[in-house]
Amino acid sequence: MLAKRIIPCLDVKDGMTVKGTNFVNLRQAGDPVELGRTYSEQGADELVFLDITASHEGRKTFADMVQRVAATLSIPFTVGGGINELKDVDRLLSAGADKVSINSAAIRRPELIDEIANHFGSQVCVVAIDARMDEKGWTCYLNGGRIPTERNLFDWAKEANDRGAGEILFTSMNHDGVKTGFANEALAQLAADLTIPVIASGGAGAMEHFREAFTEGHADAALAASVFHFGEIKIPELKQYLQAQNIIVRQ
């Protein structure tokens, strides 16, 4: 059994780490370079950096910021935001990213997944999906949760899997920032449907929530932001707790 991964996420806007609730009401959480260094030293398994307004503002992710964060890390580093073509991927990998996360661009042009997988390898391509549970089921959203689509979470995740994505990063917009636990039923269905790892995102508020994401949601990794940024959960303590719950984690 592969070790479960703990992944802090840096949502970056205007050069600062921010965190909101249900994708709105953003507040500042610190310097991404310093936070990245801290998480690397604390034993995080990976780091995700999302330029959360790049797609909405129609611009590219700041490669210089990526370079500065990457220079402090000794763990795998995923970068997302404003990635629309292979040269964007090339630029971010050259700046120090190990993987890229694509979201809106992949829904608009699914062939981008095939192109990245074929050119750089599936392990580089993380497909992030922001979805909200509504009367139609789990609906996928574009542009940082601003625009609903006709795509269903499970159908789209399966297509991304089949096109060559290396991982799915699923964020429940209903659970984001609320701190009542991850969307474990949806996670479990994704885990059953897909042949690639699933990263849980949205809802972490206590150590138990990570345990539930792994045991009930069958997630391969769990991502969180504010509980780490504001010191509510310390990564070394979280890993000790999970080990005590018989969940395999890297030390």
PDB file of N, CA and C in Angstrom, residues 163-241:
ATOM      1  N   ARG A 163      -7.664  10.301 -20.811  1.00  0.00           N
ATOM      2  CA  ARG A 163      -6.829  11.101 -21.716  1.00  0.00           C
ATOM      3  C   ARG A 163      -5.358  11.133 -21.297  1.00  0.00           C
ATOM      4  N   GLY A 164      -5.066  10.678 -20.071  1.00  0.00           N
ATOM      5  CA  GLY A 164      -3.660  10.605 -19.680  1.00  0.00           C
ATOM      6  C   GLY A 164      -3.257  11.454 -18.499  1.00  0.00           C
ATOM      7  N   ALA A 165      -4.233  12.002 -17.773  1.00  0.00           N
ATOM      8  CA  ALA A 165      -3.888  12.732 -16.543  1.00  0.00           C
ATOM      9  C   ALA A 165      -3.174  11.799 -15.577  1.00  0.00           C
ATOM     10  N   GLY A 166      -2.260  12.350 -14.784  1.00  0.00           N
ATOM     11  CA  GLY A 166      -1.536  11.547 -13.806  1.00  0.00           C
ATOM     12  C   GLY A 166      -2.241  11.489 -12.462  1.00  0.00           C
ATOM     13  N   GLU A 167      -3.017  12.538 -12.145  1.00  0.00           N
ATOM     14  CA  GLU A 167      -3.742  12.618 -10.875  1.00  0.00           C
ATOM     15  C   GLU A 167      -4.955  13.518 -11.065  1.00  0.00           C
ATOM     16  N   ILE A 168      -5.951  13.331 -10.201  1.00  0.00           N
ATOM     17  CA  ILE A 168      -7.098  14.237 -10.139  1.00  0.00           C
ATOM     18  C   ILE A 168      -7.051  14.948  -8.789  1.00  0.00           C
ATOM     19  N   LEU A 169      -7.112  16.273  -8.830  1.00  0.00           N
ATOM     20  CA  LEU A 169      -7.207  17.080  -7.607  1.00  0.00           C
ATOM     21  C   LEU A 169      -8.626  17.622  -7.539  1.00  0.00           C
ATOM     22  N   PHE A 170      -9.450  17.001  -6.687  1.00  0.00           N
ATOM     23  CA  PHE A 170     -10.862  17.368  -6.592  1.00  0.00           C
ATOM     24  C   PHE A 170     -11.096  18.272  -5.392  1.00  0.00           C
ATOM     25  N   THR A 171     -11.575  19.491  -5.677  1.00  0.00           N
ATOM     26  CA  THR A 171     -11.968  20.421  -4.613  1.00  0.00           C
ATOM     27  C   THR A 171     -13.482  20.543  -4.584  1.00  0.00           C
ATOM     28  N   SER A 172     -14.072  20.232  -3.440  1.00  0.00           N
ATOM     29  CA  SER A 172     -15.501  20.461  -3.247  1.00  0.00           C
ATOM     30  C   SER A 172     -15.707  21.919  -2.862  1.00  0.00           C
ATOM     31  N   MET A 173     -16.398  22.663  -3.719  1.00  0.00           N
ATOM     32  CA  MET A 173     -16.671  24.066  -3.432  1.00  0.00           C
ATOM     33  C   MET A 173     -17.619  24.209  -2.241  1.00  0.00           C
ATOM     34  N   ASN A 174     -18.487  23.218  -2.030  1.00  0.00           N
ATOM     35  CA  ASN A 174     -19.403  23.254  -0.884  1.00  0.00           C
ATOM     36  C   ASN A 174     -18.639  23.172   0.431  1.00  0.00           C
ATOM     37  N   HIS A 175     -17.531  22.427   0.417  1.00  0.00           N
ATOM     38  CA  HIS A 175     -16.781  22.175   1.641  1.00  0.00           C
ATOM     39  C   HIS A 175     -15.610  23.149   1.845  1.00  0.00           C
ATOM     40  N   ASP A 176     -15.218  23.863   0.801  1.00  0.00           N
ATOM     41  CA  ASP A 176     -14.015  24.702   0.838  1.00  0.00           C
ATOM     42  C   ASP A 176     -14.054  25.720   1.974  1.00  0.00           C
ATOM     43  N   GLY A 177     -13.062  25.653   2.859  1.00  0.00           N
ATOM     44  CA  GLY A 177     -12.920  26.633   3.930  1.00  0.00           C
ATOM     45  C   GLY A 177     -13.912  26.493   5.079  1.00  0.00           C
ATOM     46  N   VAL A 178     -14.846  25.528   4.992  1.00  0.00           N
ATOM     47  CA  VAL A 178     -15.883  25.389   6.005  1.00  0.00           C
ATOM     48  C   VAL A 178     -15.390  24.580   7.209  1.00  0.00           C
ATOM     49  N   LYS A 179     -14.372  23.718   6.943  1.00  0.00           N
ATOM     50  CA  LYS A 179     -13.691  22.962   8.023  1.00  0.00           C
ATOM     51  C   LYS A 179     -14.570  21.933   8.718  1.00  0.00           C
ATOM     52  N   THR A 180     -15.490  21.327   7.952  1.00  0.00           N
ATOM     53  CA  THR A 180     -16.353  20.290   8.523  1.00  0.00           C
ATOM     54  C   THR A 180     -16.043  18.918   7.945  1.00  0.00           C
ATOM     55  N   GLY A 181     -14.937  18.797   7.225  1.00  0.00           N
ATOM     56  CA  GLY A 181     -14.562  17.523   6.629  1.00  0.00           C
ATOM     57  C   GLY A 181     -14.644  17.545   5.112  1.00  0.00           C
ATOM     58  N   PHE A 182     -13.963  16.591   4.495  1.00  0.00           N
ATOM     59  CA  PHE A 182     -13.916  16.491   3.031  1.00  0.00           C
ATOM     60  C   PHE A 182     -15.211  15.864   2.483  1.00  0.00           C
ATOM     61  N   ALA A 183     -15.386  15.944   1.175  1.00  0.00           N
ATOM     62  CA  ALA A 183     -16.553  15.349   0.498  1.00  0.00           C
ATOM     63  C   ALA A 183     -16.286  13.858   0.285  1.00  0.00           C
ATOM     64  N   ASN A 184     -16.395  13.080   1.355  1.00  0.00           N
ATOM     65  CA  ASN A 184     -15.901  11.701   1.319  1.00  0.00           C
ATOM     66  C   ASN A 184     -16.701  10.773   0.408  1.00  0.00           C
ATOM     67  N   GLU A 185     -18.008  10.989   0.291  1.00  0.00           N
ATOM     68  CA  GLU A 185     -18.796  10.129  -0.611  1.00  0.00           C
ATOM     69  C   GLU A 185     -18.359  10.325  -2.055  1.00  0.00           C
ATOM     70  N   ALA A 186     -18.198  11.572  -2.456  1.00  0.00           N
ATOM     71  CA  ALA A 186     -17.749  11.855  -3.824  1.00  0.00           C
ATOM     72  C   ALA A 186     -16.332  11.335  -4.042  1.00  0.00           C
ATOM     73  N   LEU A 187     -15.475  11.501  -3.042  1.00  0.00           N
ATOM     74  CA  LEU A 187     -14.107  10.991  -3.148  1.00  0.00           C
ATOM     75  C   LEU A 187     -14.095   9.484  -3.338  1.00  0.00           C
ATOM     76  N   ALA A 188     -14.920   8.781  -2.577  1.00  0.00           N
ATOM     77  CA  ALA A 188     -14.967   7.324  -2.679  1.00  0.00           C
ATOM     78  C   ALA A 188     -15.434   6.891  -4.066  1.00  0.00           C
ATOM     79  N   GLN A 189     -16.383   7.627  -4.626  1.00  0.00           N
ATOM     80  CA  GLN A 189     -16.842   7.272  -5.979  1.00  0.00           C
ATOM     81  C   GLN A 189     -15.735   7.516  -7.001  1.00  0.00           C
ATOM     82  N   LEU A 190     -15.014   8.629  -6.863  1.00  0.00           N
ATOM     83  CA  LEU A 190     -13.887   8.896  -7.762  1.00  0.00           C
ATOM     84  C   LEU A 190     -12.836   7.791  -7.643  1.00  0.00           C
ATOM     85  N   ALA A 191     -12.511   7.425  -6.406  1.00  0.00           N
ATOM     86  CA  ALA A 191     -11.500   6.386  -6.189  1.00  0.00           C
ATOM     87  C   ALA A 191     -11.913   5.075  -6.847  1.00  0.00           C
ATOM     88  N   ALA A 192     -13.209   4.769  -6.810  1.00  0.00           N
ATOM     89  CA  ALA A 192     -13.702   3.536  -7.414  1.00  0.00           C
ATOM     90  C   ALA A 192     -13.709   3.614  -8.941  1.00  0.00           C
ATOM     91  N   ASP A 193     -13.971   4.804  -9.479  1.00  0.00           N
ATOM     92  CA  ASP A 193     -14.114   4.971 -10.930  1.00  0.00           C
ATOM     93  C   ASP A 193     -12.779   5.057 -11.666  1.00  0.00           C
ATOM     94  N   LEU A 194     -11.748   5.577 -10.990  1.00  0.00           N
ATOM     95  CA  LEU A 194     -10.517   5.979 -11.687  1.00  0.00           C
ATOM     96  C   LEU A 194      -9.375   4.995 -11.451  1.00  0.00           C
ATOM     97  N   THR A 195      -8.397   5.056 -12.341  1.00  0.00           N
ATOM     98  CA  THR A 195      -7.193   4.218 -12.200  1.00  0.00           C
ATOM     99  C   THR A 195      -5.989   5.037 -11.755  1.00  0.00           C
ATOM    100  N   ILE A 196      -6.188   6.336 -11.507  1.00  0.00           N
ATOM    101  CA  ILE A 196      -5.098   7.235 -11.105  1.00  0.00           C
ATOM    102  C   ILE A 196      -5.378   7.784  -9.711  1.00  0.00           C
ATOM    103  N   PRO A 197      -4.355   8.306  -9.024  1.00  0.00           N
ATOM    104  CA  PRO A 197      -4.564   8.831  -7.667  1.00  0.00           C
ATOM    105  C   PRO A 197      -5.531  10.009  -7.627  1.00  0.00           C
ATOM    106  N   VAL A 198      -6.239  10.109  -6.499  1.00  0.00           N
ATOM    107  CA  VAL A 198      -7.174  11.207  -6.255  1.00  0.00           C
ATOM    108  C   VAL A 198      -6.688  11.998  -5.043  1.00  0.00           C
ATOM    109  N   ILE A 199      -6.590  13.318  -5.201  1.00  0.00           N
ATOM    110  CA  ILE A 199      -6.212  14.218  -4.112  1.00  0.00           C
ATOM    111  C   ILE A 199      -7.483  14.899  -3.607  1.00  0.00           C
ATOM    112  N   ALA A 200      -7.732  14.780  -2.311  1.00  0.00           N
ATOM    113  CA  ALA A 200      -8.903  15.410  -1.686  1.00  0.00           C
ATOM    114  C   ALA A 200      -8.580  16.852  -1.331  1.00  0.00           C
ATOM    115  N   SER A 201      -9.523  17.748  -1.611  1.00  0.00           N
ATOM    116  CA  SER A 201      -9.330  19.159  -1.280  1.00  0.00           C
ATOM    117  C   SER A 201     -10.668  19.783  -0.907  1.00  0.00           C
ATOM    118  N   GLY A 202     -10.634  20.623   0.124  1.00  0.00           N
ATOM    119  CA  GLY A 202     -11.835  21.343   0.537  1.00  0.00           C
ATOM    120  C   GLY A 202     -12.493  20.720   1.751  1.00  0.00           C
ATOM    121  N   GLY A 203     -12.303  21.354   2.925  1.00  0.00           N
ATOM    122  CA  GLY A 203     -13.042  20.917   4.096  1.00  0.00           C
ATOM    123  C   GLY A 203     -12.238  20.536   5.317  1.00  0.00           C
ATOM    124  N   ALA A 204     -10.897  20.529   5.220  1.00  0.00           N
ATOM    125  CA  ALA A 204     -10.090  20.113   6.366  1.00  0.00           C
ATOM    126  C   ALA A 204     -10.209  21.103   7.513  1.00  0.00           C
ATOM    127  N   GLY A 205     -10.593  20.585   8.695  1.00  0.00           N
ATOM    128  CA  GLY A 205     -10.662  21.439   9.872  1.00  0.00           C
ATOM    129  C   GLY A 205     -10.079  20.789  11.107  1.00  0.00           C
ATOM    130  N   ALA A 206      -9.864  19.473  11.038  1.00  0.00           N
ATOM    131  CA  ALA A 206      -9.336  18.719  12.176  1.00  0.00           C
ATOM    132  C   ALA A 206      -8.565  17.519  11.650  1.00  0.00           C
ATOM    133  N   MET A 207      -7.719  16.963  12.490  1.00  0.00           N
ATOM    134  CA  MET A 207      -6.928  15.805  12.058  1.00  0.00           C
ATOM    135  C   MET A 207      -7.828  14.639  11.642  1.00  0.00           C
ATOM    136  N   GLU A 208      -8.961  14.490  12.326  1.00  0.00           N
ATOM    137  CA  GLU A 208      -9.889  13.402  11.995  1.00  0.00           C
ATOM    138  C   GLU A 208     -10.364  13.481  10.548  1.00  0.00           C
ATOM    139  N   HIS A 209     -10.461  14.698  10.029  1.00  0.00           N
ATOM    140  CA  HIS A 209     -10.938  14.855   8.662  1.00  0.00           C
ATOM    141  C   HIS A 209      -9.971  14.234   7.660  1.00  0.00           C
ATOM    142  N   PHE A 210      -8.675  14.313   7.952  1.00  0.00           N
ATOM    143  CA  PHE A 210      -7.691  13.669   7.081  1.00  0.00           C
ATOM    144  C   PHE A 210      -7.845  12.153   7.149  1.00  0.00           C
ATOM    145  N   ARG A 211      -8.003  11.636   8.361  1.00  0.00           N
ATOM    146  CA  ARG A 211      -8.210  10.190   8.519  1.00  0.00           C
ATOM    147  C   ARG A 211      -9.426   9.731   7.719  1.00  0.00           C
ATOM    148  N   GLU A 212     -10.523  10.491   7.811  1.00  0.00           N
ATOM    149  CA  GLU A 212     -11.753  10.112   7.103  1.00  0.00           C
ATOM    150  C   GLU A 212     -11.575  10.181   5.590  1.00  0.00           C
ATOM    151  N   ALA A 213     -10.812  11.165   5.108  1.00  0.00           N
ATOM    152  CA  ALA A 213     -10.567  11.262   3.661  1.00  0.00           C
ATOM    153  C   ALA A 213      -9.852  10.017   3.153  1.00  0.00           C
ATOM    154  N   PHE A 214      -8.947   9.475   3.979  1.00  0.00           N
ATOM    155  CA  PHE A 214      -8.193   8.286   3.576  1.00  0.00           C
ATOM    156  C   PHE A 214      -8.985   6.994   3.781  1.00  0.00           C
ATOM    157  N   THR A 215      -9.731   6.891   4.876  1.00  0.00           N
ATOM    158  CA  THR A 215     -10.409   5.629   5.193  1.00  0.00           C
ATOM    159  C   THR A 215     -11.803   5.536   4.568  1.00  0.00           C
ATOM    160  N   GLU A 216     -12.548   6.650   4.556  1.00  0.00           N
ATOM    161  CA  GLU A 216     -13.894   6.648   3.972  1.00  0.00           C
ATOM    162  C   GLU A 216     -13.881   7.108   2.517  1.00  0.00           C
ATOM    163  N   GLY A 217     -13.063   8.125   2.216  1.00  0.00           N
ATOM    164  CA  GLY A 217     -13.001   8.664   0.858  1.00  0.00           C
ATOM    165  C   GLY A 217     -12.019   7.938  -0.032  1.00  0.00           C
ATOM    166  N   HIS A 218     -11.172   7.105   0.562  1.00  0.00           N
ATOM    167  CA  HIS A 218     -10.160   6.336  -0.187  1.00  0.00           C
ATOM    168  C   HIS A 218      -9.258   7.232  -1.039  1.00  0.00           C
ATOM    169  N   ALA A 219      -9.061   8.474  -0.572  1.00  0.00           N
ATOM    170  CA  ALA A 219      -8.168   9.394  -1.276  1.00  0.00           C
ATOM    171  C   ALA A 219      -6.719   8.933  -1.129  1.00  0.00           C
ATOM    172  N   ASP A 220      -5.911   9.267  -2.118  1.00  0.00           N
ATOM    173  CA  ASP A 220      -4.482   8.942  -2.083  1.00  0.00           C
ATOM    174  C   ASP A 220      -3.678  10.040  -1.400  1.00  0.00           C
ATOM    175  N   ALA A 221      -4.233  11.247  -1.397  1.00  0.00           N
ATOM    176  CA  ALA A 221      -3.567  12.392  -0.775  1.00  0.00           C
ATOM    177  C   ALA A 221      -4.647  13.351  -0.289  1.00  0.00           C
ATOM    178  N   ALA A 222      -4.303  14.166   0.697  1.00  0.00           N
ATOM    179  CA  ALA A 222      -5.234  15.178   1.195  1.00  0.00           C
ATOM    180  C   ALA A 222      -4.528  16.523   1.213  1.00  0.00           C
ATOM    181  N   LEU A 223      -5.203  17.508   0.636  1.00  0.00           N
ATOM    182  CA  LEU A 223      -4.651  18.844   0.501  1.00  0.00           C
ATOM    183  C   LEU A 223      -5.424  19.795   1.409  1.00  0.00           C
ATOM    184  N   ALA A 224      -4.706  20.726   2.019  1.00  0.00           N
ATOM    185  CA  ALA A 224      -5.362  21.724   2.870  1.00  0.00           C
ATOM    186  C   ALA A 224      -4.561  23.019   2.823  1.00  0.00           C
ATOM    187  N   ALA A 225      -5.196  24.074   3.280  1.00  0.00           N
ATOM    188  CA  ALA A 225      -4.550  25.385   3.232  1.00  0.00           C
ATOM    189  C   ALA A 225      -4.605  26.077   4.584  1.00  0.00           C
ATOM    190  N   SER A 226      -5.771  26.612   4.964  1.00  0.00           N
ATOM    191  CA  SER A 226      -5.824  27.506   6.129  1.00  0.00           C
ATOM    192  C   SER A 226      -5.417  26.815   7.426  1.00  0.00           C
ATOM    193  N   VAL A 227      -5.775  25.528   7.602  1.00  0.00           N
ATOM    194  CA  VAL A 227      -5.414  24.865   8.862  1.00  0.00           C
ATOM    195  C   VAL A 227      -3.899  24.767   9.032  1.00  0.00           C
ATOM    196  N   PHE A 228      -3.187  24.730   7.913  1.00  0.00           N
ATOM    197  CA  PHE A 228      -1.725  24.740   7.964  1.00  0.00           C
ATOM    198  C   PHE A 228      -1.194  26.173   8.057  1.00  0.00           C
ATOM    199  N   HIS A 229      -1.732  27.072   7.217  1.00  0.00           N
ATOM    200  CA  HIS A 229      -1.229  28.457   7.177  1.00  0.00           C
ATOM    201  C   HIS A 229      -1.341  29.156   8.525  1.00  0.00           C
ATOM    202  N   PHE A 230      -2.443  28.914   9.233  1.00  0.00           N
ATOM    203  CA  PHE A 230      -2.692  29.626  10.490  1.00  0.00           C
ATOM    204  C   PHE A 230      -2.341  28.800  11.724  1.00  0.00           C
ATOM    205  N   GLY A 231      -1.620  27.686  11.491  1.00  0.00           N
ATOM    206  CA  GLY A 231      -1.072  26.911  12.606  1.00  0.00           C
ATOM    207  C   GLY A 231      -2.076  26.085  13.381  1.00  0.00           C
ATOM    208  N   GLU A 232      -3.271  25.884  12.821  1.00  0.00           N
ATOM    209  CA  GLU A 232      -4.289  25.093  13.534  1.00  0.00           C
ATOM    210  C   GLU A 232      -3.917  23.616  13.572  1.00  0.00           C
ATOM    211  N   ILE A 233      -3.251  23.148  12.537  1.00  0.00           N
ATOM    212  CA  ILE A 233      -2.744  21.777  12.488  1.00  0.00           C
ATOM    213  C   ILE A 233      -1.287  21.831  12.058  1.00  0.00           C
ATOM    214  N   LYS A 234      -0.437  21.164  12.793  1.00  0.00           N
ATOM    215  CA  LYS A 234       0.988  21.081  12.444  1.00  0.00           C
ATOM    216  C   LYS A 234       1.224  19.752  11.705  1.00  0.00           C
ATOM    217  N   ILE A 235       1.946  19.820  10.613  1.00  0.00           N
ATOM    218  CA  ILE A 235       2.128  18.635   9.781  1.00  0.00           C
ATOM    219  C   ILE A 235       2.805  17.479  10.534  1.00  0.00           C
ATOM    220  N   PRO A 236       3.866  17.706  11.321  1.00  0.00           N
ATOM    221  CA  PRO A 236       4.466  16.568  12.049  1.00  0.00           C
ATOM    222  C   PRO A 236       3.473  15.899  13.002  1.00  0.00           C
ATOM    223  N   GLU A 237       2.647  16.703  13.669  1.00  0.00           N
ATOM    224  CA  GLU A 237       1.655  16.141  14.598  1.00  0.00           C
ATOM    225  C   GLU A 237       0.564  15.388  13.840  1.00  0.00           C
ATOM    226  N   LEU A 238       0.172  15.914  12.685  1.00  0.00           N
ATOM    227  CA  LEU A 238      -0.831  15.242  11.861  1.00  0.00           C
ATOM    228  C   LEU A 238      -0.325  13.870  11.417  1.00  0.00           C
ATOM    229  N   LYS A 239       0.925  13.807  11.018  1.00  0.00           N
ATOM    230  CA  LYS A 239       1.478  12.525  10.568  1.00  0.00           C
ATOM    231  C   LYS A 239       1.573  11.524  11.729  1.00  0.00           C
ATOM    232  N   GLN A 240       1.931  12.013  12.906  1.00  0.00           N
ATOM    233  CA  GLN A 240       1.965  11.126  14.080  1.00  0.00           C
ATOM    234  C   GLN A 240       0.567  10.586  14.381  1.00  0.00           C
ATOM    235  N   TYR A 241      -0.428  11.461  14.303  1.00  0.00           N
ATOM    236  CA  TYR A 241      -1.817  11.048  14.547  1.00  0.00           C
ATOM    237  C   TYR A 241      -2.239   9.977  13.533  1.00  0.00           C
TER     238      TYR A 241
END
